[in-house]
PDB file of C-alpha atoms in Angstrom:
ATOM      1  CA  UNK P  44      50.634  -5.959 -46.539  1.00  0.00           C
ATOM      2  CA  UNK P  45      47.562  -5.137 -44.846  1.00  0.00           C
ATOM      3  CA  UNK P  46      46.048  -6.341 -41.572  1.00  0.00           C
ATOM      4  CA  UNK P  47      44.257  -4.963 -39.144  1.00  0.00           C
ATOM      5  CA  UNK P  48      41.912  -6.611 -36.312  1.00  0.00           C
ATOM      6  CA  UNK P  49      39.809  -4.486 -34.068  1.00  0.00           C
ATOM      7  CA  UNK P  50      38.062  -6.885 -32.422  1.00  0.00           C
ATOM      8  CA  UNK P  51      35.834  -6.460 -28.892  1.00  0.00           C
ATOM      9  CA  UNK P  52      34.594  -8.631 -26.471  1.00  0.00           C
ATOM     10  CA  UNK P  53      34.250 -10.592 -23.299  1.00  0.00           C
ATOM     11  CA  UNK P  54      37.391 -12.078 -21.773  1.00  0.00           C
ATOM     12  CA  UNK P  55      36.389 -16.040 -21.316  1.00  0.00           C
ATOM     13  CA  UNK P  56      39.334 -17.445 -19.785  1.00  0.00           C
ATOM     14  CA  UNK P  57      42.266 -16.774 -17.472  1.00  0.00           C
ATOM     15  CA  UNK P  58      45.747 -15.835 -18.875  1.00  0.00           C
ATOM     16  CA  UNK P  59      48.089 -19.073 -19.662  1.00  0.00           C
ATOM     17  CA  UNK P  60      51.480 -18.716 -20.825  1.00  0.00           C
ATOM     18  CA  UNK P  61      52.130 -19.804 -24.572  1.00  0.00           C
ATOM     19  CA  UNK P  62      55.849 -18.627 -25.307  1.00  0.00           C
ATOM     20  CA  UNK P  63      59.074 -16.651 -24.627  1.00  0.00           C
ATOM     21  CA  UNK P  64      60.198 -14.813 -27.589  1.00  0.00           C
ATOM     22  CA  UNK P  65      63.284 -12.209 -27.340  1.00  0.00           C
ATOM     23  CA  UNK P  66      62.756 -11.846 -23.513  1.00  0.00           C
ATOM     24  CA  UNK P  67      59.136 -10.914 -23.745  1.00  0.00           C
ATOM     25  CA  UNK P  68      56.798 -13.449 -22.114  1.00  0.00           C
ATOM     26  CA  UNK P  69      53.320 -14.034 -23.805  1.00  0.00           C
ATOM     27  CA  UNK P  70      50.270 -15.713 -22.613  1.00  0.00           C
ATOM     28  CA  UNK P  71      46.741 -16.346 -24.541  1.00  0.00           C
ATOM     29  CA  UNK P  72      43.372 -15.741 -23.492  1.00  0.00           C
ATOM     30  CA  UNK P  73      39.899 -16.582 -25.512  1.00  0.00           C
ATOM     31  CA  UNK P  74      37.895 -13.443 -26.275  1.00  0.00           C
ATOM     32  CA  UNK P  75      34.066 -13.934 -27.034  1.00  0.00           C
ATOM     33  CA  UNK P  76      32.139 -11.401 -29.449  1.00  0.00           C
ATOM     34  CA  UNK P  77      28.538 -11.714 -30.160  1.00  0.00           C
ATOM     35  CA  UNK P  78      27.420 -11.377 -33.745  1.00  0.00           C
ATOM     36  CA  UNK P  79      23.846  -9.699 -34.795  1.00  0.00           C
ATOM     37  CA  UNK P  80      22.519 -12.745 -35.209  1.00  0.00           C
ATOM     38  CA  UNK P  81      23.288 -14.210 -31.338  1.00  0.00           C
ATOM     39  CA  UNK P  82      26.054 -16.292 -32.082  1.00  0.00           C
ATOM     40  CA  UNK P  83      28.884 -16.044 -30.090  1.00  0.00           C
ATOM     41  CA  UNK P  84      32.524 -16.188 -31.701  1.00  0.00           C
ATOM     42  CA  UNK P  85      35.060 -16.583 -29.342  1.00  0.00           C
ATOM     43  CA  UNK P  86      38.855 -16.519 -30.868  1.00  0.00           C
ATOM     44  CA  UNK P  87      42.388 -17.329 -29.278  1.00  0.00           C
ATOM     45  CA  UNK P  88      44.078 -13.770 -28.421  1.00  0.00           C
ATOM     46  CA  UNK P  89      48.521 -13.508 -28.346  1.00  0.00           C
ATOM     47  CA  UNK P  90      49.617 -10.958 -25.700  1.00  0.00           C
ATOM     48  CA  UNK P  91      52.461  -9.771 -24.494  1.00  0.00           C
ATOM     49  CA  UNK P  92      52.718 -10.380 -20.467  1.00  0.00           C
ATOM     50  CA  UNK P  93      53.387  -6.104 -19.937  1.00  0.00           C
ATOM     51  CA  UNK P  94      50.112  -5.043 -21.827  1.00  0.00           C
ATOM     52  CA  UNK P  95      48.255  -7.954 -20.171  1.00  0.00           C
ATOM     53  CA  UNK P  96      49.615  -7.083 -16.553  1.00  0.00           C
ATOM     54  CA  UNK P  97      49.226  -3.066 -17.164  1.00  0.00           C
ATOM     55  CA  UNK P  98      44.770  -3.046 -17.816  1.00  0.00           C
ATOM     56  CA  UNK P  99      45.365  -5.914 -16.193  1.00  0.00           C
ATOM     57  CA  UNK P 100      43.298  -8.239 -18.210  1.00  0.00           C
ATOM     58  CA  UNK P 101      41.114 -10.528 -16.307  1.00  0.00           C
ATOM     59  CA  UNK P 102      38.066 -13.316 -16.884  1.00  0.00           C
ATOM     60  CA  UNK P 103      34.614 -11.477 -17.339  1.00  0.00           C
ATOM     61  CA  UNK P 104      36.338  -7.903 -18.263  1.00  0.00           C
ATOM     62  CA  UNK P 105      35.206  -6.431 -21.396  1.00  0.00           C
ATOM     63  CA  UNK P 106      37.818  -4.899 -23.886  1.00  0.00           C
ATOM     64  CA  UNK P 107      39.121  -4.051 -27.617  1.00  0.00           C
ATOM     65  CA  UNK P 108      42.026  -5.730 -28.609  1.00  0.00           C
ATOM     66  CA  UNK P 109      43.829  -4.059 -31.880  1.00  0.00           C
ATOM     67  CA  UNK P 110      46.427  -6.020 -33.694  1.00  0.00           C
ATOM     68  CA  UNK P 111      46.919  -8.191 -36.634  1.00  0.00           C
ATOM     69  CA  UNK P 112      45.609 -12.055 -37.932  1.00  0.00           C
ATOM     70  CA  UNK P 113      47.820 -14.378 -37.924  1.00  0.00           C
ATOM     71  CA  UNK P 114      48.522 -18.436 -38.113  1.00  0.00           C
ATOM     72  CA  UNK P 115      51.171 -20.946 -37.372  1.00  0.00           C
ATOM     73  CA  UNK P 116      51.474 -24.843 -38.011  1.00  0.00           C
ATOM     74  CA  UNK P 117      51.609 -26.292 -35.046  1.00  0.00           C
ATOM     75  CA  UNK P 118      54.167 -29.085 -33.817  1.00  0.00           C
ATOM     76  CA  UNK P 119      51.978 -31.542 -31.757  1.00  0.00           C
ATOM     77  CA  UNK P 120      50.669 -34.765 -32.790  1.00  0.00           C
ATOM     78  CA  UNK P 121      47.910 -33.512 -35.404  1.00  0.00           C
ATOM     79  CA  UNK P 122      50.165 -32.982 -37.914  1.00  0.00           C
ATOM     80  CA  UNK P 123      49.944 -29.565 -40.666  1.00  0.00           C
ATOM     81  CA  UNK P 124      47.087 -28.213 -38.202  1.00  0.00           C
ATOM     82  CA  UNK P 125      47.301 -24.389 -39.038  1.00  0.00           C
ATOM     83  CA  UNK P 126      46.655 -22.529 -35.722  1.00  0.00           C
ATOM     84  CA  UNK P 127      45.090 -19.354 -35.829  1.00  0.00           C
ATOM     85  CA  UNK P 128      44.882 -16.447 -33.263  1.00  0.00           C
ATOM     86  CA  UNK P 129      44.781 -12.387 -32.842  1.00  0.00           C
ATOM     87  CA  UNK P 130      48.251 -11.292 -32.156  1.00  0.00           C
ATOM     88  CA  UNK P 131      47.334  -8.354 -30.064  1.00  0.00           C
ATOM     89  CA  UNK P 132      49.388  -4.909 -30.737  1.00  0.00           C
ATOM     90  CA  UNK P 133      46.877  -2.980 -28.089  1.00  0.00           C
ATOM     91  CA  UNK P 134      44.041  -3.221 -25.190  1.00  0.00           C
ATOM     92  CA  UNK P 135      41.668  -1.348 -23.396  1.00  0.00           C
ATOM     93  CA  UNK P 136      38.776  -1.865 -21.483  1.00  0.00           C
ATOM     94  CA  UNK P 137      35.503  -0.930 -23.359  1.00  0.00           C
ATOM     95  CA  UNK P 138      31.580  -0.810 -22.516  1.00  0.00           C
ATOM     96  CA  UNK P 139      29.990  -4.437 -22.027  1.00  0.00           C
ATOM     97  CA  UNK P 140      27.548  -3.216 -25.395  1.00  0.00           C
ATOM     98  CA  UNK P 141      29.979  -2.647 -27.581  1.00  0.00           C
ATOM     99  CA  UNK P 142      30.651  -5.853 -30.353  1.00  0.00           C
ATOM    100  CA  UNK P 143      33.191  -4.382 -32.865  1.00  0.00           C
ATOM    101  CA  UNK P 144      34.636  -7.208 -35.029  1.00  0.00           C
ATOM    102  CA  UNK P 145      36.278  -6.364 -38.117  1.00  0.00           C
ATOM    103  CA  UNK P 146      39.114  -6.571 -39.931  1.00  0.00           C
ATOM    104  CA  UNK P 147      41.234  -5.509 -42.911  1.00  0.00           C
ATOM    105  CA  UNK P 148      43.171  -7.874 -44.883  1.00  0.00           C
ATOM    106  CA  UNK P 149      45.144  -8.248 -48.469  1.00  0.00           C
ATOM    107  CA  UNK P 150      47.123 -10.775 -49.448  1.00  0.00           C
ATOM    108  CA  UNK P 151      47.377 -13.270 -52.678  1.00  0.00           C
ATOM    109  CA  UNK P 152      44.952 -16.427 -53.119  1.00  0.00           C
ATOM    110  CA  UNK P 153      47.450 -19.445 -52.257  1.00  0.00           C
ATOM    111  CA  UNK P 154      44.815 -22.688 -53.477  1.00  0.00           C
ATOM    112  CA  UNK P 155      42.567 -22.850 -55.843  1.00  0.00           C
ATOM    113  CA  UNK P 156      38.917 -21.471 -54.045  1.00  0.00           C
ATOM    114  CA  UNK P 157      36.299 -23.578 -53.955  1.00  0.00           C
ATOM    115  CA  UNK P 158      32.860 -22.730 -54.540  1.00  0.00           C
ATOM    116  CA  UNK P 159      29.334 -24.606 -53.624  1.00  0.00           C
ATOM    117  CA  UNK P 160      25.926 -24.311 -52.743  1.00  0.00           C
ATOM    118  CA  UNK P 161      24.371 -24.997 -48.908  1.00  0.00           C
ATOM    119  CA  UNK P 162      21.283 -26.650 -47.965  1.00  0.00           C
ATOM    120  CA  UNK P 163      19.599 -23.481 -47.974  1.00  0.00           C
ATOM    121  CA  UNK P 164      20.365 -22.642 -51.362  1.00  0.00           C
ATOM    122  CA  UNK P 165      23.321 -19.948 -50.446  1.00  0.00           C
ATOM    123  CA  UNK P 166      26.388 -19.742 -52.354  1.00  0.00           C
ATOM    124  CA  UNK P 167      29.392 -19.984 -50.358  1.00  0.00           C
ATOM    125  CA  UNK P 168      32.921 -20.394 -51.451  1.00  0.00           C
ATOM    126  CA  UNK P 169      36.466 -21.077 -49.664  1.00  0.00           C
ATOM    127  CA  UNK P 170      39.534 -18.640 -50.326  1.00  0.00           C
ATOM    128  CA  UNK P 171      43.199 -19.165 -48.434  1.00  0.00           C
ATOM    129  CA  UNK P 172      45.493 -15.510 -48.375  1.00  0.00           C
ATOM    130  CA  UNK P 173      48.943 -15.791 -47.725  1.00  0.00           C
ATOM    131  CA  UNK P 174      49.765 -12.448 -46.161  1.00  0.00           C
ATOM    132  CA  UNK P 175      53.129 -11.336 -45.508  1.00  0.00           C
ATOM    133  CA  UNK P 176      54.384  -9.040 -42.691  1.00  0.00           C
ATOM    134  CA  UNK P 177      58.097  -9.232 -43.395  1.00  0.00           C
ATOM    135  CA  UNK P 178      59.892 -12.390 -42.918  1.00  0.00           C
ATOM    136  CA  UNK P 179      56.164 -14.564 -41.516  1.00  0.00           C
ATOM    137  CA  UNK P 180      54.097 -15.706 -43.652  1.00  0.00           C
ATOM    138  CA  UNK P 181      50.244 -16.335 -42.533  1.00  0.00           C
ATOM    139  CA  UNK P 182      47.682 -18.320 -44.217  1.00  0.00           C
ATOM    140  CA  UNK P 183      44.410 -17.069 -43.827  1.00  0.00           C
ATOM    141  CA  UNK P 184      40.977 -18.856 -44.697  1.00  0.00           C
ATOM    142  CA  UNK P 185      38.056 -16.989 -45.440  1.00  0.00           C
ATOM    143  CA  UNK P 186      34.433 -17.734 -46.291  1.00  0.00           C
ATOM    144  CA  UNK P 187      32.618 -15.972 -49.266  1.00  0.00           C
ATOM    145  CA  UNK P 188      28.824 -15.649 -49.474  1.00  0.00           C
ATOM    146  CA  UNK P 189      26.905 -14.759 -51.735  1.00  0.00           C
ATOM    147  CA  UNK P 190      27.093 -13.098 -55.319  1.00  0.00           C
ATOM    148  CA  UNK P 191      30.926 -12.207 -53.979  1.00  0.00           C
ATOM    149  CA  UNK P 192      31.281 -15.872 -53.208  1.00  0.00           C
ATOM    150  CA  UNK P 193      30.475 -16.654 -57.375  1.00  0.00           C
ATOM    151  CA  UNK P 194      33.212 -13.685 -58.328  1.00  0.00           C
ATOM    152  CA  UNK P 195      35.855 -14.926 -56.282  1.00  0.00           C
ATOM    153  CA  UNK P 196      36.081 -18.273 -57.750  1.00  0.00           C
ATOM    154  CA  UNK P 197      36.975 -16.488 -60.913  1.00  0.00           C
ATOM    155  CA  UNK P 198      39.901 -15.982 -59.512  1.00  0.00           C
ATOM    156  CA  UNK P 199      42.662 -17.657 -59.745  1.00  0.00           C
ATOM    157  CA  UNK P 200      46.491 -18.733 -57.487  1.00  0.00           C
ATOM    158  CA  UNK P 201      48.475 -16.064 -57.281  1.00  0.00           C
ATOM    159  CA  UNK P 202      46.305 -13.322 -57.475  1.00  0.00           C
ATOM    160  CA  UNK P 203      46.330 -10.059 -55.185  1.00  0.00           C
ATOM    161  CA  UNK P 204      43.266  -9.612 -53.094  1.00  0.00           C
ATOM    162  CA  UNK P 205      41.595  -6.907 -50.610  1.00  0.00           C
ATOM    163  CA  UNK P 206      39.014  -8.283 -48.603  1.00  0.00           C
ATOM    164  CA  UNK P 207      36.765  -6.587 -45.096  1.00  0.00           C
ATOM    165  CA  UNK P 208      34.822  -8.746 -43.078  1.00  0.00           C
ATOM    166  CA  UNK P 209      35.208 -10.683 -39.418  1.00  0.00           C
ATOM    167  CA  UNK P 210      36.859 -12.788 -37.649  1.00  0.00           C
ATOM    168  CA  UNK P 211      34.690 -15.884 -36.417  1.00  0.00           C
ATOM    169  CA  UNK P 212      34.759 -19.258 -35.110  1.00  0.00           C
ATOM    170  CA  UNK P 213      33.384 -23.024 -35.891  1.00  0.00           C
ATOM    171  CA  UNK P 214      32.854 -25.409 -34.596  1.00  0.00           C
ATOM    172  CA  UNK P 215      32.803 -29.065 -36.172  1.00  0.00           C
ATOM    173  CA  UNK P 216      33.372 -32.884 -35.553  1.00  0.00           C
ATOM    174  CA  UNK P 217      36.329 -34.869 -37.053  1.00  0.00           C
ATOM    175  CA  UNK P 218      36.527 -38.623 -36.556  1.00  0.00           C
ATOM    176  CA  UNK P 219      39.920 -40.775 -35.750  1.00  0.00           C
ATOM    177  CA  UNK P 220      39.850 -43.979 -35.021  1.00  0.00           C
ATOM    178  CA  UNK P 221      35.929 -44.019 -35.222  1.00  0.00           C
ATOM    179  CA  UNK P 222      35.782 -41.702 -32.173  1.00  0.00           C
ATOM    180  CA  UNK P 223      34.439 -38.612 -32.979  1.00  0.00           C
ATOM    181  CA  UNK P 224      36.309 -35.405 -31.771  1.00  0.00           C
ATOM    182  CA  UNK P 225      35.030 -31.921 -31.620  1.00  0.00           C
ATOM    183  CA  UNK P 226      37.006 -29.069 -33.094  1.00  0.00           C
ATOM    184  CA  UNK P 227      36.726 -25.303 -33.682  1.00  0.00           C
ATOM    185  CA  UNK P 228      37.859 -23.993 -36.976  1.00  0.00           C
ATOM    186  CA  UNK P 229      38.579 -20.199 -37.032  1.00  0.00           C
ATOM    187  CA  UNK P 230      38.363 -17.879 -39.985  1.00  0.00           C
ATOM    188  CA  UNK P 231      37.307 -14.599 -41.617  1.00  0.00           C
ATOM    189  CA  UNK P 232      33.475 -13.883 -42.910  1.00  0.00           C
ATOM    190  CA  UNK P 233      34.072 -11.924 -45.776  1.00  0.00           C
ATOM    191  CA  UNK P 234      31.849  -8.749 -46.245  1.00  0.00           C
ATOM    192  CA  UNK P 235      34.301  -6.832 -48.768  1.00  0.00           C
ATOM    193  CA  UNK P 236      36.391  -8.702 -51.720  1.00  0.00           C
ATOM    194  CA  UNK P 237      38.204  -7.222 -54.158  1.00  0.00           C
ATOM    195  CA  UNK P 238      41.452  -7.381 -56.702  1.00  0.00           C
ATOM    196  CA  UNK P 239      43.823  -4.680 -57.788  1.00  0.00           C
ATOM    197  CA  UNK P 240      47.360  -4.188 -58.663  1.00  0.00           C
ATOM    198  CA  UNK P 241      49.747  -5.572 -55.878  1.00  0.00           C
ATOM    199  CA  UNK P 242      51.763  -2.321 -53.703  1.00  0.00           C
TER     200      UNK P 242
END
């Protein structure tokens, strides 16, 4: 299945370590891309420790980071919270302009999508992929707008999707134990949405 991230932008933190997988060390990093509107998305980046080490990738350096969307459930203490994060494949350094953020994705709709209307009178509707890249399985949510937002809730579990749009980020308060907690919620602004016959 398809999925493809090119996504540029502003390196906001400093390299932590996340995990060891079949002797390769990886660390994460935030990278911050600013949409035509102003806003600011800034979304958790995978790398392995050689690419990181070889641009080397540092806070405040711009670059394009190619690679692929992709989620986990995490095992902490908040319990079926789906982490999401760009697994990056490659990385260069770019110019400071440049704001590429796209990506190509296909996968099948996993829950029922929901569909309502905002405040401002825009339709907007909620679909979850589950996209496959051999034995992992990622859930993906994206956000509809739009006349594309009304088509996609005509369709239904199990069906095959294409969609192009970017990745962006959330942000939005949850309350436990009447303390309220601030969160960021990351996901794909769909620009591109379409069904066909599965590969």
């Amino acid at each position: 299945m398809t999925n493809i991230v090119t996504f540029d932008g502003k390196v906001m933190t400093d390299l932590v370590f996340s995990h060891r997988n079949r002797n390769n060390d990886f660390y994460t990093f935030h990278l911050s891309c600013k949409r035509l509107s102003g806003v600011y998305d800034e979304i958790p980046v995978v790398i392995r420790k050689d690419l990181a080490e070889n641009l080397p990738i540092i806070k405040g350096l711009n670059i394009r980071v190619t690679g692929r969307f992709q989620s986990y459930n995490s095992k902490t203490e908040d319990y079926g919270k789906r982490i999401l994060y760009i697994n990056a494949y490659d990385v260069s350094e770019i110019n400071k302009k440049s704001n590429t953020n796209l990506i190509e994705l296909d996968g099948i709709i996993c829950k029922p999508t929901t569909l309502r209307l905002t405040p401002k009178g825009k339709w907007v509707s909620d679909v979850v992929i589950k996209n496959y890249s051999g034995k992992n399985i990622y859930y993906i949510p994206c956000v509809v707008w739009g006349s594309t937002a009304k088509a996609s809730n005509e369709m239904e579990v199990g069906e095959y999707i294409k969609i192009k749009g970017r990745i962006q980020s959330r942000d939005f308060i949850r309350f436990r134990n009447d303390e309220k907690e601030m969160h960021t919620a990351y996901e794909i602004s769909v620009c591109e949405l379409y069904k066909e016959m599965e590969e």
